[in-house]
Amino acid sequence: VQLVESGGGLVQAGGSLRLSCAASGFTFDDYAIGWFRQAPGKEREGVSCISSSDGSTYYADSVKGRFTISSDNAKNTVYLQMNSLKPEDTAVYYCAAIERAITIATMTGEADFGSWGQGTQVTVSS
């Protein structure tokens, strides 16, 4: 299984970025893909998640209304559209996969995710 993130970069506050997570090595039918982030000196936190089982999505309170997760099964890719970015969104963003059918309601947390990408840096300047 391979997950490759892209789309990070430097943006001014209020700007937008779209992150991509390209997946390979597993059947992109039953899965959940999550986006996590880790800022310097802070613990990694879950940002958003999407489940193919029921189409459900999850957003952390800190990004609700600003970030949107979506998937393109034909391209085996999950996207994270990030709008109205804030300096506190600065972090390394990782995507991670659960390679089986699972709903967001049944997830227990980060430990559910068995495969991780290498991360992409997002820096938001004030």
Tab-separated table of C-alpha atoms in Angstrom:
chain	number	residue	atom	x	y	z
A	1	VAL	CA	0.000	0.000	0.000
A	2	GLN	CA	1.316	3.401	-0.909
A	3	LEU	CA	-0.138	6.793	-0.101
A	4	VAL	CA	1.369	9.892	-1.645
A	5	GLU	CA	0.341	13.354	-0.514
A	6	SER	CA	0.780	16.443	-2.609
A	7	GLY	CA	-0.474	20.006	-2.801
A	8	GLY	CA	1.125	21.511	0.258
A	9	GLY	CA	2.904	24.828	0.191
A	10	LEU	CA	3.109	28.355	1.524
A	11	VAL	CA	-0.016	30.491	1.469
A	12	GLN	CA	-1.157	33.695	3.103
A	13	ALA	CA	-3.868	33.687	5.724
A	14	GLY	CA	-7.265	33.574	4.075
A	15	GLY	CA	-5.927	31.646	1.120
A	16	SER	CA	-6.682	28.138	-0.103
A	17	LEU	CA	-4.857	24.929	-0.863
A	18	ARG	CA	-6.013	21.548	-2.089
A	19	LEU	CA	-4.183	18.504	-0.819
A	20	SER	CA	-4.279	15.228	-2.705
A	21	CYS	CA	-3.749	11.714	-1.405
A	22	ALA	CA	-3.074	9.244	-4.204
A	23	ALA	CA	-3.509	5.639	-3.108
A	24	SER	CA	-2.179	2.482	-4.680
A	25	GLY	CA	-1.702	-1.135	-3.746
A	26	PHE	CA	-5.199	-1.858	-2.542
A	27	THR	CA	-8.654	-2.067	-4.023
A	28	PHE	CA	-10.142	1.385	-3.806
A	29	ASP	CA	-13.631	0.097	-3.147
A	30	ASP	CA	-13.934	-0.354	0.591
A	31	TYR	CA	-11.773	2.066	2.514
A	32	ALA	CA	-11.576	5.044	4.751
A	33	ILE	CA	-9.050	7.786	4.193
A	34	GLY	CA	-8.184	10.246	6.900
A	35	TRP	CA	-6.207	13.445	6.977
A	36	PHE	CA	-4.110	14.184	10.035
A	37	ARG	CA	-1.758	17.032	10.842
A	38	GLN	CA	1.099	17.660	13.195
A	39	ALA	CA	2.406	21.080	14.064
A	40	PRO	CA	5.837	21.581	15.655
A	41	GLY	CA	5.762	20.712	19.307
A	42	LYS	CA	2.213	19.393	19.145
A	43	GLU	CA	0.634	15.990	18.963
A	44	ARG	CA	-0.760	14.712	15.699
A	45	GLU	CA	-4.468	15.395	15.373
A	46	GLY	CA	-7.207	14.117	13.118
A	47	VAL	CA	-8.506	16.703	10.689
A	48	SER	CA	-10.963	14.964	8.406
A	49	CYS	CA	-11.991	11.531	7.202
A	50	ILE	CA	-14.144	9.972	4.538
A	51	SER	CA	-15.601	6.480	4.402
A	52	SER	CA	-16.487	4.718	1.178
A	53	SER	CA	-18.908	2.413	3.033
A	54	ASP	CA	-21.574	5.027	3.593
A	55	GLY	CA	-20.055	8.201	2.218
A	56	SER	CA	-19.862	9.683	5.668
A	57	THR	CA	-17.346	12.357	6.518
A	58	TYR	CA	-15.787	13.736	9.661
A	59	TYR	CA	-14.282	17.127	10.372
A	60	ALA	CA	-12.497	18.373	13.434
A	61	ASP	CA	-14.221	21.354	14.994
A	62	SER	CA	-11.250	23.544	14.166
A	63	VAL	CA	-11.742	23.060	10.410
A	64	LYS	CA	-15.516	22.699	10.044
A	65	GLY	CA	-16.890	25.032	7.445
A	66	ARG	CA	-13.432	25.680	5.975
A	67	PHE	CA	-12.163	22.257	4.842
A	68	THR	CA	-13.908	19.800	2.549
A	69	ILE	CA	-12.901	16.185	1.971
A	70	SER	CA	-13.843	14.381	-1.221
A	71	SER	CA	-12.856	11.313	-3.176
A	72	ASP	CA	-12.425	10.352	-6.806
A	73	ASN	CA	-12.553	6.569	-6.923
A	74	ALA	CA	-11.656	6.527	-10.617
A	75	LYS	CA	-8.354	8.176	-9.711
A	76	ASN	CA	-7.858	6.399	-6.361
A	77	THR	CA	-7.433	9.815	-4.852
A	78	VAL	CA	-8.848	11.664	-1.874
A	79	TYR	CA	-8.710	15.435	-1.692
A	80	LEU	CA	-8.755	17.942	1.125
A	81	GLN	CA	-9.847	21.381	-0.008
A	82	MET	CA	-8.703	23.912	2.551
A	83	ASN	CA	-10.194	27.390	2.424
A	84	SER	CA	-9.888	30.413	4.703
A	85	LEU	CA	-6.588	29.117	5.970
A	86	LYS	CA	-5.255	30.405	9.262
A	87	PRO	CA	-1.719	30.484	10.647
A	88	GLU	CA	-2.776	27.843	13.160
A	89	ASP	CA	-3.388	25.458	10.238
A	90	THR	CA	0.377	25.347	9.684
A	91	ALA	CA	1.501	21.744	10.030
A	92	VAL	CA	2.667	18.661	8.204
A	93	TYR	CA	-0.422	17.009	6.782
A	94	TYR	CA	-0.587	13.241	6.445
A	95	CYS	CA	-3.137	10.999	4.825
A	96	ALA	CA	-3.768	7.541	6.167
A	97	ALA	CA	-5.864	4.607	5.044
A	98	ILE	CA	-8.034	1.885	6.478
A	99	GLU	CA	-8.155	-0.759	3.762
A	100	ARG	CA	-11.524	-2.293	4.569
A	101	ALA	CA	-15.140	-1.348	4.863
A	102	ILE	CA	-15.638	0.766	7.950
A	103	THR	CA	-17.943	3.578	8.893
A	104	ILE	CA	-16.780	6.668	10.669
A	105	ALA	CA	-19.157	5.923	13.518
A	106	THR	CA	-17.284	2.688	14.266
A	107	MET	CA	-13.757	4.099	14.141
A	108	THR	CA	-11.883	4.269	17.394
A	109	GLY	CA	-9.099	6.594	16.353
A	110	GLU	CA	-5.694	6.914	14.789
A	111	ALA	CA	-4.824	3.306	15.563
A	112	ASP	CA	-7.423	2.145	13.034
A	113	PHE	CA	-5.281	3.467	10.194
A	114	GLY	CA	-2.701	0.969	8.964
A	115	SER	CA	-1.037	2.827	6.123
A	116	TRP	CA	0.385	6.335	6.136
A	117	GLY	CA	1.817	8.740	3.629
A	118	GLN	CA	5.025	10.683	4.042
A	119	GLY	CA	3.327	14.011	4.692
A	120	THR	CA	3.181	17.373	2.989
A	121	GLN	CA	4.022	20.707	4.603
A	122	VAL	CA	1.387	23.416	4.787
A	123	THR	CA	2.545	26.824	5.961
A	124	VAL	CA	0.113	29.698	6.416
A	125	SER	CA	1.653	33.125	6.896
A	126	SER	CA	-0.101	35.905	8.778
